[in-house]
PDB file of C-alpha atoms and ligand atoms in Angstrom:
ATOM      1  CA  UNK A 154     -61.049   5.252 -46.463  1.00  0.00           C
ATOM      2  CA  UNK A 155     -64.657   5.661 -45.807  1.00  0.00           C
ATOM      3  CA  UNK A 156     -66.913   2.591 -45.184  1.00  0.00           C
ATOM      4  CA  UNK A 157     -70.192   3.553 -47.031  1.00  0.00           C
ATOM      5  CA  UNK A 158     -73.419   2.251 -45.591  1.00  0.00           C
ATOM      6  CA  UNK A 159     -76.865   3.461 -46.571  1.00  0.00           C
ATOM      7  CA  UNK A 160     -80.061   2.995 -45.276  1.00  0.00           C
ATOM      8  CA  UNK A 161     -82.243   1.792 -47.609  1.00  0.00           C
ATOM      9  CA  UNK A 162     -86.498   0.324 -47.990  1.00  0.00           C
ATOM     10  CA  UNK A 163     -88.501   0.829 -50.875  1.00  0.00           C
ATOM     11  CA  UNK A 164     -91.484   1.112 -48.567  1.00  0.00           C
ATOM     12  CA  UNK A 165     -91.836   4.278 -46.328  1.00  0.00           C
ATOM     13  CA  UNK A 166     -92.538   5.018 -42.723  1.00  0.00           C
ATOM     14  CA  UNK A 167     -90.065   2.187 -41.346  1.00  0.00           C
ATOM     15  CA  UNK A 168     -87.349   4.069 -39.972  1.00  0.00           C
ATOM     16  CA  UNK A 169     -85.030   4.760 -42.642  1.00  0.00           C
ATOM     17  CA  UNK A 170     -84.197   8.482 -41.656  1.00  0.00           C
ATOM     18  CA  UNK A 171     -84.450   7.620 -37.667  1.00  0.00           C
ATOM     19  CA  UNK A 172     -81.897   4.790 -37.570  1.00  0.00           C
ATOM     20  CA  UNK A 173     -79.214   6.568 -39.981  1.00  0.00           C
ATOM     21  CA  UNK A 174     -79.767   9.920 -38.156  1.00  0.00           C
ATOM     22  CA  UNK A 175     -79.075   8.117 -35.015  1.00  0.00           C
ATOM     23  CA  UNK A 176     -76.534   5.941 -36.425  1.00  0.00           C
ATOM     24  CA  UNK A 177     -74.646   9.197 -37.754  1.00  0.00           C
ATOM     25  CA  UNK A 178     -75.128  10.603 -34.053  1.00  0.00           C
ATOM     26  CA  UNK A 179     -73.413   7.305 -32.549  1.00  0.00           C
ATOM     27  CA  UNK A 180     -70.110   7.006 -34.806  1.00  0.00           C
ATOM     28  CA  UNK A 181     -69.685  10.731 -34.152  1.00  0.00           C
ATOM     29  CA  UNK A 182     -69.708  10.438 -30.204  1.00  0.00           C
ATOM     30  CA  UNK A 183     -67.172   7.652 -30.981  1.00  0.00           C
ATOM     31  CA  UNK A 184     -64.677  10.108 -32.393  1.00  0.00           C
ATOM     32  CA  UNK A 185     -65.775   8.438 -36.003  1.00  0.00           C
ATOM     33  CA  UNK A 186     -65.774  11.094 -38.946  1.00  0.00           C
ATOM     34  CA  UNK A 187     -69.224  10.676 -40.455  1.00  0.00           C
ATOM     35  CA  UNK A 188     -70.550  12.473 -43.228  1.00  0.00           C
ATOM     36  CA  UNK A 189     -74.580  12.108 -43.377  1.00  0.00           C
ATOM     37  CA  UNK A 190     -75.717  12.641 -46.689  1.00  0.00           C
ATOM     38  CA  UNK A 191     -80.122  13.344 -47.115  1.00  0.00           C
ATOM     39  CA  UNK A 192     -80.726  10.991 -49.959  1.00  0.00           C
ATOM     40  CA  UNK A 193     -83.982  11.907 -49.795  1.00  0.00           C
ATOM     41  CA  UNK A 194     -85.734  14.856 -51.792  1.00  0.00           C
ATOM     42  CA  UNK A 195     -87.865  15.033 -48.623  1.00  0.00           C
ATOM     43  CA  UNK A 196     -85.013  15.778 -46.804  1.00  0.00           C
ATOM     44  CA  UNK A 197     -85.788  14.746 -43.348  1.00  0.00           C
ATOM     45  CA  UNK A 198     -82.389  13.510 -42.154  1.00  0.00           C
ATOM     46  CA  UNK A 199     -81.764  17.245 -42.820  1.00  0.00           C
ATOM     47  CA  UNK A 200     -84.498  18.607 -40.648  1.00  0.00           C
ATOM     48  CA  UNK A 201     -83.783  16.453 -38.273  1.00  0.00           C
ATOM     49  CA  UNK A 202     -80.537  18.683 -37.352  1.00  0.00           C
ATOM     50  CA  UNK A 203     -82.965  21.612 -37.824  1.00  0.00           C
ATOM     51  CA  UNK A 204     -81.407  22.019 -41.217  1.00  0.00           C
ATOM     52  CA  UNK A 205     -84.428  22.942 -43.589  1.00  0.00           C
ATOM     53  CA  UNK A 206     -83.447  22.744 -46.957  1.00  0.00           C
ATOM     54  CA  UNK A 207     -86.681  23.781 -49.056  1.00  0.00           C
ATOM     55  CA  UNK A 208     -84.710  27.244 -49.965  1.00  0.00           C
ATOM     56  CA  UNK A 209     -81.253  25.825 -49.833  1.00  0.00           C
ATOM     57  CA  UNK A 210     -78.750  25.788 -52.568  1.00  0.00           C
ATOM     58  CA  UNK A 211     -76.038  23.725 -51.402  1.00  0.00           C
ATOM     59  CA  UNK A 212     -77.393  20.485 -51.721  1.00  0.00           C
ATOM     60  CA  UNK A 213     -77.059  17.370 -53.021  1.00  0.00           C
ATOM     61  CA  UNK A 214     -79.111  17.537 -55.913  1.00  0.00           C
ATOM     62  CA  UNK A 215     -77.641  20.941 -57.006  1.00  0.00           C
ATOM     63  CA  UNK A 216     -74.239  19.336 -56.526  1.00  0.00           C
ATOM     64  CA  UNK A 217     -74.649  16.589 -58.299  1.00  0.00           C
ATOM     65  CA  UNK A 218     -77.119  18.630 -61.525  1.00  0.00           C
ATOM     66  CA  UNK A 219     -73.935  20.902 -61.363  1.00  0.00           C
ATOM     67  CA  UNK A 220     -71.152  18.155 -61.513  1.00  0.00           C
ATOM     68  CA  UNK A 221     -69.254  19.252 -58.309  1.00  0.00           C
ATOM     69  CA  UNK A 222     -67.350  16.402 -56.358  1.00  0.00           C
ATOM     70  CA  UNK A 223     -68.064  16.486 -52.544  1.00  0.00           C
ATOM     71  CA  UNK A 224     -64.333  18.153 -52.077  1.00  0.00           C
ATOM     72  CA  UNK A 225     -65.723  21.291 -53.947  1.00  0.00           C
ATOM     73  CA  UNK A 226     -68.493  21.553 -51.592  1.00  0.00           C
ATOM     74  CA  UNK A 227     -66.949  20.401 -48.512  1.00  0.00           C
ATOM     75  CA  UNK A 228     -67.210  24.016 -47.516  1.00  0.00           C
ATOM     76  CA  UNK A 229     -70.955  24.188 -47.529  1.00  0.00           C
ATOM     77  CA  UNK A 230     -71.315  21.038 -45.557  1.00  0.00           C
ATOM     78  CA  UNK A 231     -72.988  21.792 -41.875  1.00  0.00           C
ATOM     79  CA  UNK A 232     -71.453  20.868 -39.692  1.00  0.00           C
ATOM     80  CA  UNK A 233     -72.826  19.494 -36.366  1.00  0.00           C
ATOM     81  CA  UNK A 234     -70.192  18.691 -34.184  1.00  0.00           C
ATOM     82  CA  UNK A 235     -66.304  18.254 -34.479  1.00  0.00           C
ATOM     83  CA  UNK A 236     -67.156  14.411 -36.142  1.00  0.00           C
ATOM     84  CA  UNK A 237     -70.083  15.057 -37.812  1.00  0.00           C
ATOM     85  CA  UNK A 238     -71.149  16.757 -41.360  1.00  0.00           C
ATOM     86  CA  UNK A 239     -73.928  16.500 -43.287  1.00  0.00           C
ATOM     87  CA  UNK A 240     -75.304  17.234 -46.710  1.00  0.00           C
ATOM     88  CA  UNK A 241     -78.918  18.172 -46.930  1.00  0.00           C
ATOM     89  CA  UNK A 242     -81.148  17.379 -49.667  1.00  0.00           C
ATOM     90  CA  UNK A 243     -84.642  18.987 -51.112  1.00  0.00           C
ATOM     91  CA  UNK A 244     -86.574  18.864 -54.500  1.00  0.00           C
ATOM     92  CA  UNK A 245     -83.421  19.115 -56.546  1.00  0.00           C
ATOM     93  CA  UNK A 246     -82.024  15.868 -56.078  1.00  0.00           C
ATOM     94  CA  UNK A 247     -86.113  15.153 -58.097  1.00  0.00           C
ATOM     95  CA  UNK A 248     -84.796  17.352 -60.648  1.00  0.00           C
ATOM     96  CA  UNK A 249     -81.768  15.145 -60.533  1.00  0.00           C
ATOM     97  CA  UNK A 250     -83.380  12.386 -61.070  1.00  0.00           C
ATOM     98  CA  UNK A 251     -85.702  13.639 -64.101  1.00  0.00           C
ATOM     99  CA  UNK A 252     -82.417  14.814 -65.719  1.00  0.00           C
ATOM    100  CA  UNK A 253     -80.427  12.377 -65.364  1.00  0.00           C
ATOM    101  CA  UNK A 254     -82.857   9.455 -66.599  1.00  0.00           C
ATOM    102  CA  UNK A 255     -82.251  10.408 -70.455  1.00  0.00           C
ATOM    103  CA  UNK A 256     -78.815   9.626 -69.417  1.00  0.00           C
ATOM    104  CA  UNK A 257     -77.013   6.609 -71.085  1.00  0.00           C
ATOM    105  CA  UNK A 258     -76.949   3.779 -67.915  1.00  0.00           C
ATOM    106  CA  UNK A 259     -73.296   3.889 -67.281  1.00  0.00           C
ATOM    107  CA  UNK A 260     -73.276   7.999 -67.130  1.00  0.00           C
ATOM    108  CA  UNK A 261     -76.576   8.225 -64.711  1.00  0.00           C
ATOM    109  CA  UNK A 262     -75.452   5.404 -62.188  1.00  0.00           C
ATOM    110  CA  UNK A 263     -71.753   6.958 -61.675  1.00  0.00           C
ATOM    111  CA  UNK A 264     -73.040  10.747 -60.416  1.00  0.00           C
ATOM    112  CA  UNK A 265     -72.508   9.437 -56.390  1.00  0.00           C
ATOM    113  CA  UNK A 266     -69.836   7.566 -56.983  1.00  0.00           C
ATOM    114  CA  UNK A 267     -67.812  10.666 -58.725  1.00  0.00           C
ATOM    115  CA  UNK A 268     -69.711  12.844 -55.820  1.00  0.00           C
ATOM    116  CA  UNK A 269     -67.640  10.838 -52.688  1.00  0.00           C
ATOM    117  CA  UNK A 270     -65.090   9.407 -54.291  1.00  0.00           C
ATOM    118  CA  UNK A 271     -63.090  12.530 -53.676  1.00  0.00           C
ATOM    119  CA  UNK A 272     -63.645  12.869 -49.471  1.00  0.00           C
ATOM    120  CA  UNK A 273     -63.703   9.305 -49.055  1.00  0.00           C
ATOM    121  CA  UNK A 274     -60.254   9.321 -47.400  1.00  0.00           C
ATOM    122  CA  UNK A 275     -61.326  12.557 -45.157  1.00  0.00           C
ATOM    123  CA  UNK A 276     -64.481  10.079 -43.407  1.00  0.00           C
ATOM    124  CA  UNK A 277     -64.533   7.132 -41.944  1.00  0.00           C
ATOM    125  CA  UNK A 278     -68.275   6.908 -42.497  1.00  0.00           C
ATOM    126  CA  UNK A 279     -70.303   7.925 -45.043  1.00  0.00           C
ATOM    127  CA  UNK A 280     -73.901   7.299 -44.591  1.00  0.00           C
ATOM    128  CA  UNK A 281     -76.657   7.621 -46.729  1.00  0.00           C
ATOM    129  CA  UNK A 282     -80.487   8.268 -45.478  1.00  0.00           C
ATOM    130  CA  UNK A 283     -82.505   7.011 -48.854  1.00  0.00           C
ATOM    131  CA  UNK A 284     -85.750   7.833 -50.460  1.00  0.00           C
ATOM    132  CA  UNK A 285     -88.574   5.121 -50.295  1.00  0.00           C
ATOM    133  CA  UNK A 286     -88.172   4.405 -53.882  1.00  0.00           C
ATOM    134  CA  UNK A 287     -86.371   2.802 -56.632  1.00  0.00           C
ATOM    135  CA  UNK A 288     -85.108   5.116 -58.948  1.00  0.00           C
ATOM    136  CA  UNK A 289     -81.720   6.923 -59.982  1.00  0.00           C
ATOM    137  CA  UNK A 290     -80.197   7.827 -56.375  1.00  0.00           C
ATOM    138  CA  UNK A 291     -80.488   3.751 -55.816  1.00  0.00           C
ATOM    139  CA  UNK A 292     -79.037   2.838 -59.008  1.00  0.00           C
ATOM    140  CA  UNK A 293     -76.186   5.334 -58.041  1.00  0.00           C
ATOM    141  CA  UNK A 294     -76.056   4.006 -54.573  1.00  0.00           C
ATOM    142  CA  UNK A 295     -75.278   0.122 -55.470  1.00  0.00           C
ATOM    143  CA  UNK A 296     -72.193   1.495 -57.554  1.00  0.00           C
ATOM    144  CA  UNK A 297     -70.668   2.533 -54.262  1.00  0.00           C
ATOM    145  CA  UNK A 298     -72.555   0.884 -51.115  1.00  0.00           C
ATOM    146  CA  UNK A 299     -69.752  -1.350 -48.816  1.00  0.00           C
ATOM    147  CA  UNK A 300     -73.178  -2.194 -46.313  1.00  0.00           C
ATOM    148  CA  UNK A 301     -76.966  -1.545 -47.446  1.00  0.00           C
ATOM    149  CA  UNK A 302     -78.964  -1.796 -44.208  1.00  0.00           C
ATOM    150  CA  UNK A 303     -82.641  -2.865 -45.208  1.00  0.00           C
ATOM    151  CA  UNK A 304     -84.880  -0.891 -42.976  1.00  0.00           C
ATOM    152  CA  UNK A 305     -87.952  -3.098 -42.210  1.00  0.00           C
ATOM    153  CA  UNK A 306     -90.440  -2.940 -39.146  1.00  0.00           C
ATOM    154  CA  UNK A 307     -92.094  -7.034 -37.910  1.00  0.00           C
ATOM    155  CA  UNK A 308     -95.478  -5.675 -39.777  1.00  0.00           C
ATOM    156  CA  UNK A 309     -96.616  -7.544 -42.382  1.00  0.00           C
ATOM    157  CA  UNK A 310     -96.513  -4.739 -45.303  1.00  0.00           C
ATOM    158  CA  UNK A 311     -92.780  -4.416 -44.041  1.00  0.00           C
ATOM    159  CA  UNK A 312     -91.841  -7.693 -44.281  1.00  0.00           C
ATOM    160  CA  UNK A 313     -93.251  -7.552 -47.722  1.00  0.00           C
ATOM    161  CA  UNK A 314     -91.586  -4.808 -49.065  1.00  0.00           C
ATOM    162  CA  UNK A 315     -87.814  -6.094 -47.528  1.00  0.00           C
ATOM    163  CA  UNK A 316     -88.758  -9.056 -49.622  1.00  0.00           C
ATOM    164  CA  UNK A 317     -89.128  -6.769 -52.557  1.00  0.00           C
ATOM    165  CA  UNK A 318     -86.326  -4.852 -51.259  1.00  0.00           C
ATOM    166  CA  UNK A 319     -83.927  -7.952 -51.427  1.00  0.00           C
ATOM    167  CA  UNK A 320     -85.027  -8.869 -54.567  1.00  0.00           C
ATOM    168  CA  UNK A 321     -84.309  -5.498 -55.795  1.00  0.00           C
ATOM    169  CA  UNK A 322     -80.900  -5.368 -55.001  1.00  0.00           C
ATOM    170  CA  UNK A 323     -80.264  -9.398 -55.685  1.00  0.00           C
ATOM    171  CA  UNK A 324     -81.142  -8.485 -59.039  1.00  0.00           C
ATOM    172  CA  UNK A 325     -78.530  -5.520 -58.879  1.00  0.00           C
ATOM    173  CA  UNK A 326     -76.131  -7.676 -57.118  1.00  0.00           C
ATOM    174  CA  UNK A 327     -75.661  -5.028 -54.352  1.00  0.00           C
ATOM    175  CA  UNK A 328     -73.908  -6.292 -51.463  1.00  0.00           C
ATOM    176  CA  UNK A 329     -76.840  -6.210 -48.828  1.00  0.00           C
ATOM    177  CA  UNK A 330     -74.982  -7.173 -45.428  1.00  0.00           C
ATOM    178  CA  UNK A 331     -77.604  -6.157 -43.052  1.00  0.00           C
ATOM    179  CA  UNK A 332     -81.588  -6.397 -42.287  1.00  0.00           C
ATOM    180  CA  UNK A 333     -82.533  -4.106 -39.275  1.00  0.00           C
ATOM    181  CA  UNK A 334     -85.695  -4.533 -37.430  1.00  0.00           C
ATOM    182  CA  UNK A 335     -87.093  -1.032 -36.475  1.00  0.00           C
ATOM    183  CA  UNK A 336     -90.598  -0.444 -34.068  1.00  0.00           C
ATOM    184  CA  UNK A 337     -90.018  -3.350 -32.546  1.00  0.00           C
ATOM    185  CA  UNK A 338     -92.780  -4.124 -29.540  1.00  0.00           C
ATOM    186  CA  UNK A 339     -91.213  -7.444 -28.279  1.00  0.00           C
ATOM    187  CA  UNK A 340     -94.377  -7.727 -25.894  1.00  0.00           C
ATOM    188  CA  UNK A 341     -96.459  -8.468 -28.789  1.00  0.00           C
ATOM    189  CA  UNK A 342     -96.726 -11.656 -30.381  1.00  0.00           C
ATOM    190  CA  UNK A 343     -97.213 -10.535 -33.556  1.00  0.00           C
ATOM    191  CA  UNK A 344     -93.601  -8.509 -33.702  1.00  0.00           C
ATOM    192  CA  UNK A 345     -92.360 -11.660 -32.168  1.00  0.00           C
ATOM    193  CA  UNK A 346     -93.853 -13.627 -35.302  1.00  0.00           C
ATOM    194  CA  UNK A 347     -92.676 -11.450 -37.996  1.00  0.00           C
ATOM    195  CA  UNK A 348     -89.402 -10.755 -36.482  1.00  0.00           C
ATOM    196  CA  UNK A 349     -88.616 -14.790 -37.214  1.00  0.00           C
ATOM    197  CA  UNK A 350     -90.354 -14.148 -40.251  1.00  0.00           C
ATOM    198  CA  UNK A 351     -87.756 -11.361 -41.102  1.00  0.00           C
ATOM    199  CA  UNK A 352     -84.921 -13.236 -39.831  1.00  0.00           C
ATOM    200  CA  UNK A 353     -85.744 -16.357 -42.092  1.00  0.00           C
ATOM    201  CA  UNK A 354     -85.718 -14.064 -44.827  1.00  0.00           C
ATOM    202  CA  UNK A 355     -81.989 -12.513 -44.422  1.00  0.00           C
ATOM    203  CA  UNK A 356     -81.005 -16.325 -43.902  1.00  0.00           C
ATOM    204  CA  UNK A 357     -82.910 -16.826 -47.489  1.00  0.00           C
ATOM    205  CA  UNK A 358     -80.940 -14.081 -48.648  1.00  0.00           C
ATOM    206  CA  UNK A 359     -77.894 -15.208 -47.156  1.00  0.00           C
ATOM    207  CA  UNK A 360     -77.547 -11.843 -45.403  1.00  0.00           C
ATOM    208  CA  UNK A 361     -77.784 -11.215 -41.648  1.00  0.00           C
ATOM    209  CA  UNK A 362     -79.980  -9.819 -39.526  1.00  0.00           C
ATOM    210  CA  UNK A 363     -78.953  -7.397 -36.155  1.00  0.00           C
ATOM    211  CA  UNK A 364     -78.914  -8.945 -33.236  1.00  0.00           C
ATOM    212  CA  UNK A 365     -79.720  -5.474 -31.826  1.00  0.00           C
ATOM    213  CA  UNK A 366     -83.622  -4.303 -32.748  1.00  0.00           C
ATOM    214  CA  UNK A 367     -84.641  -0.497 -32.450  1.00  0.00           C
ATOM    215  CA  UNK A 368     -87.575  -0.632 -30.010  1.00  0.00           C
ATOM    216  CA  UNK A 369     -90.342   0.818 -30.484  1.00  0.00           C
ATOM    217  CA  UNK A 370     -90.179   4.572 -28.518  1.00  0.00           C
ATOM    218  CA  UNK A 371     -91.460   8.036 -28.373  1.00  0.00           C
ATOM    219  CA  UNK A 372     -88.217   9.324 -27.459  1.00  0.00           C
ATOM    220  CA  UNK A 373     -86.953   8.973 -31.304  1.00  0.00           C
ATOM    221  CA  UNK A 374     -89.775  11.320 -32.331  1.00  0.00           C
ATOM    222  CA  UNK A 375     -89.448  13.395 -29.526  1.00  0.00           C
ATOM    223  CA  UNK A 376     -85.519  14.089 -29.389  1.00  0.00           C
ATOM    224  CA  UNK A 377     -86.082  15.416 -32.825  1.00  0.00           C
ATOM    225  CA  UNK A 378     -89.148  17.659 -32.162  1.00  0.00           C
ATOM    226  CA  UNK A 379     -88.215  19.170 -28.662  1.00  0.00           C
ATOM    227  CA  UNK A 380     -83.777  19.352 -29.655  1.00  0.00           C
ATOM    228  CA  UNK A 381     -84.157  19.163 -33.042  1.00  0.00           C
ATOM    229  CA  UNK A 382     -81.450  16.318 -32.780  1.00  0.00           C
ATOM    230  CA  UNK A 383     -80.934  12.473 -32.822  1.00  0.00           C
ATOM    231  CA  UNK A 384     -82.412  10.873 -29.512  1.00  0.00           C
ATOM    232  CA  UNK A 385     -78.312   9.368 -29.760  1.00  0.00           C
ATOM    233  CA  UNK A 386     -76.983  12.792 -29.703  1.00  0.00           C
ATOM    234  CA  UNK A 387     -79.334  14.124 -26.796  1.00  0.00           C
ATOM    235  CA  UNK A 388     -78.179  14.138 -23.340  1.00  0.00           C
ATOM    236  CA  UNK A 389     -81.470  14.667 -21.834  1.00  0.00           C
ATOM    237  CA  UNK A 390     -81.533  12.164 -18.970  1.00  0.00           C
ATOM    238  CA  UNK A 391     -85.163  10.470 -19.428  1.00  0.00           C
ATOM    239  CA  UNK A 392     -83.743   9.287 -22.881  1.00  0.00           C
ATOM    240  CA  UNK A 393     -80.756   7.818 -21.307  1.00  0.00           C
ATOM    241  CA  UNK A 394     -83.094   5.448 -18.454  1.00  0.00           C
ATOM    242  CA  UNK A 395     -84.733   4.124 -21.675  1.00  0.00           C
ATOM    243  CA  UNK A 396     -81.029   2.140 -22.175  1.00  0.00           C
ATOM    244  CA  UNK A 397     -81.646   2.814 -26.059  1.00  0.00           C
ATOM    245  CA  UNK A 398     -78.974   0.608 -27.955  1.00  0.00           C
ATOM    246  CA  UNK A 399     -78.362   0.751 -31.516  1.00  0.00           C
ATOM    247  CA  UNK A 400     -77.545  -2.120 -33.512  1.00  0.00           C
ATOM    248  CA  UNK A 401     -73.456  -1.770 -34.650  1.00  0.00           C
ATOM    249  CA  UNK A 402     -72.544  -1.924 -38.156  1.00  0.00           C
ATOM    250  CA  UNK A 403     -69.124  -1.456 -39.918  1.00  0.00           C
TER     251      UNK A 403
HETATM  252  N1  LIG B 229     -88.012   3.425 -32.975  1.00  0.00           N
HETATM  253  C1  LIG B 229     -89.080   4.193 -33.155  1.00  0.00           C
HETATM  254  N2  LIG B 229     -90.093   4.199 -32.252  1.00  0.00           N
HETATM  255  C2  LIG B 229     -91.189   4.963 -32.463  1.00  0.00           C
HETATM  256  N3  LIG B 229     -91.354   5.771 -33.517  1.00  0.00           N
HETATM  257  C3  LIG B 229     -90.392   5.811 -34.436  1.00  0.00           C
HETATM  258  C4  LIG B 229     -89.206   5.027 -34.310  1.00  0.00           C
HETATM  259  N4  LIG B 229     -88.429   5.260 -35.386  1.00  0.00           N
HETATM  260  C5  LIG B 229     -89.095   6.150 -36.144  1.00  0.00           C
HETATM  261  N5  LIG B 229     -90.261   6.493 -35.585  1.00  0.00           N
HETATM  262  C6  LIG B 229     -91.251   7.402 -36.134  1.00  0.00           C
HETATM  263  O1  LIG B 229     -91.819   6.794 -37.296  1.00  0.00           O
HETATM  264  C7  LIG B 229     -92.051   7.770 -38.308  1.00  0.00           C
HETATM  265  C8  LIG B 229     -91.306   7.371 -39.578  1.00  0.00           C
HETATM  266  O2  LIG B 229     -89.920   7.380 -39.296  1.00  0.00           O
HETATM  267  P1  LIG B 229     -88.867   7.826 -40.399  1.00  0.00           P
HETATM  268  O3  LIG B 229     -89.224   9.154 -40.959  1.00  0.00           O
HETATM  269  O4  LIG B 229     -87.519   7.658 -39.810  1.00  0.00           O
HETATM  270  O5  LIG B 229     -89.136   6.705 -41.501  1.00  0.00           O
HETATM  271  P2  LIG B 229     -88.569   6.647 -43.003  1.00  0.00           P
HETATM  272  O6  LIG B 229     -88.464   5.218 -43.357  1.00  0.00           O
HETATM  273  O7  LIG B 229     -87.350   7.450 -43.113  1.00  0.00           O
HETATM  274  O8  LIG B 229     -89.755   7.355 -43.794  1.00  0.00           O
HETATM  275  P3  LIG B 229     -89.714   7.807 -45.341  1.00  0.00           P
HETATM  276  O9  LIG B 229     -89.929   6.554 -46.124  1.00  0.00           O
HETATM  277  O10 LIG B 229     -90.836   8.796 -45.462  1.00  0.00           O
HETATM  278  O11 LIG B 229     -88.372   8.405 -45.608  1.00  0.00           O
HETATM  279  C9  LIG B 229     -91.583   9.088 -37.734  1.00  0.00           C
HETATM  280  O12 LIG B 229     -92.694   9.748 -37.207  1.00  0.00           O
HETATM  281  C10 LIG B 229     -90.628   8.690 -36.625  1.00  0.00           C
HETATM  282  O13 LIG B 229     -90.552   9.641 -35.578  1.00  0.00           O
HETATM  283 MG1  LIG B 230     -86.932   9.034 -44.428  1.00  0.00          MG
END
């Protein structure tokens, strides 16, 4: 059965799509079935793969407006390599989101979880990339999240907003398990400062913080512009002297 972790800030810029992208990348080069799903009506974990979804119609927000489980469009997911599929997203999953708010609560927060329910025994991943909001696609995602990853870079707007974050999703009793720090210049004493400042605040929340941070590095914006892939699914050899770890989750 598929462990379902999503990536999730309500404040944008911090990472979100990078780590889960890479994440994705990982757990596939470990023989893990992963299905990446774009969460986002931006759809940037999509384009990251070179996948660009503006005139697509097998999405996720079509799928979901349409009432198709992911089984029924398992045929249209890309696929990227023998572990790896993904489901892009564009404006439709808005349209989603418009439609389904004059929904009755306990209609509009089931859509995801009667999307995956039916592949969760063909992945042993499912990750979500998520939006930098709090709307519909989060309300959905707390019905069926095992780990939600807070996304949060050691700047002080970012520590913020994981605050906000946390309280978000104490309030919705999700089960955060993880904070990870992303853009993290360890030669700085600031990073240094808000990184405790971060780390007091999953011990607040009772949650943990990675061990592992995500440096800060060209090579995640790079891998995607010059291979139009993951810097974790690269092989170019510069990427590999940088000895880029990646926290573990799951
Ligand atoms: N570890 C990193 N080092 C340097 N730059 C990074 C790193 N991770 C991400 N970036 C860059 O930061 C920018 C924002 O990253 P990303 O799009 O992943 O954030 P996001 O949280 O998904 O944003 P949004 O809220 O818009 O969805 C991008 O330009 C990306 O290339
Ligand atoms: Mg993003």
């Amino acid at each position: 059965m598929a462990k379902i972790i999503a990536f999730y800030n309500n404040k944008g810029g911090v990472a979100k799509t990078t780590t889960a992208t890479n994440i994705a990348g990982v757990l596939s080069l470990e023989n893990k079935k992963s299905l990446l799903i774009d969460g986002d009506p931006q759809g940037h974990a999509s384009l990251t793969f070179v996948v660009d979804s503006d005139q697509l119609e097998t999405t996720l927000g079509a799928y979901v407006i349409s009432g198709w489980t992911a089984k029924q469009a398992s045929e249209y997911f890309i696929k990227i390599n023998d572990y790896l599929d993904i489901i892009p997203s564009n404006q439709t999953l808005s349209d989603f989101i418009v439609q389904a708010a004059a929904e009755p609560n306990e209609v509009r927060s089931k859509h995801l979880l009667n999307f995956v329910e039916s592949v969760k025994k063909d992945y042993d991943y499912i990750i979500f990339d998520m939006a930098p909001a709090v709307d519909i696609v989060l309300e959905n995602i707390v019905e069926i999240v095992d780990d939600l990853v807070v996304v949060a870079t050691p700047e002080t707007y970012a520590v913020k907003n994981a605050a906000t974050t946390l309280k978000i999703t104490d309030d919705r009793n999700v089960k955060v398990r993880h904070i990870v720090p992303t853009k993290v210049q360890m030669n700085t004493n600031t990073h240094q400062f808000l990184l405790d400042n971060l780390r007091e605040l999953a011990e607040d929340h009772d949650i943990k913080m990675t061990d592992t941070y995500i440096p800060n590095l060209i090579a995640f914006a790079e891998s995607v512009t010059l291979y139009q892939l993951p810097v974790s699914l690269t092989t170019d050899m510069r990427y590999k002297k940088s000895k880029i770890v990646l926290p573990k989750f799951g």
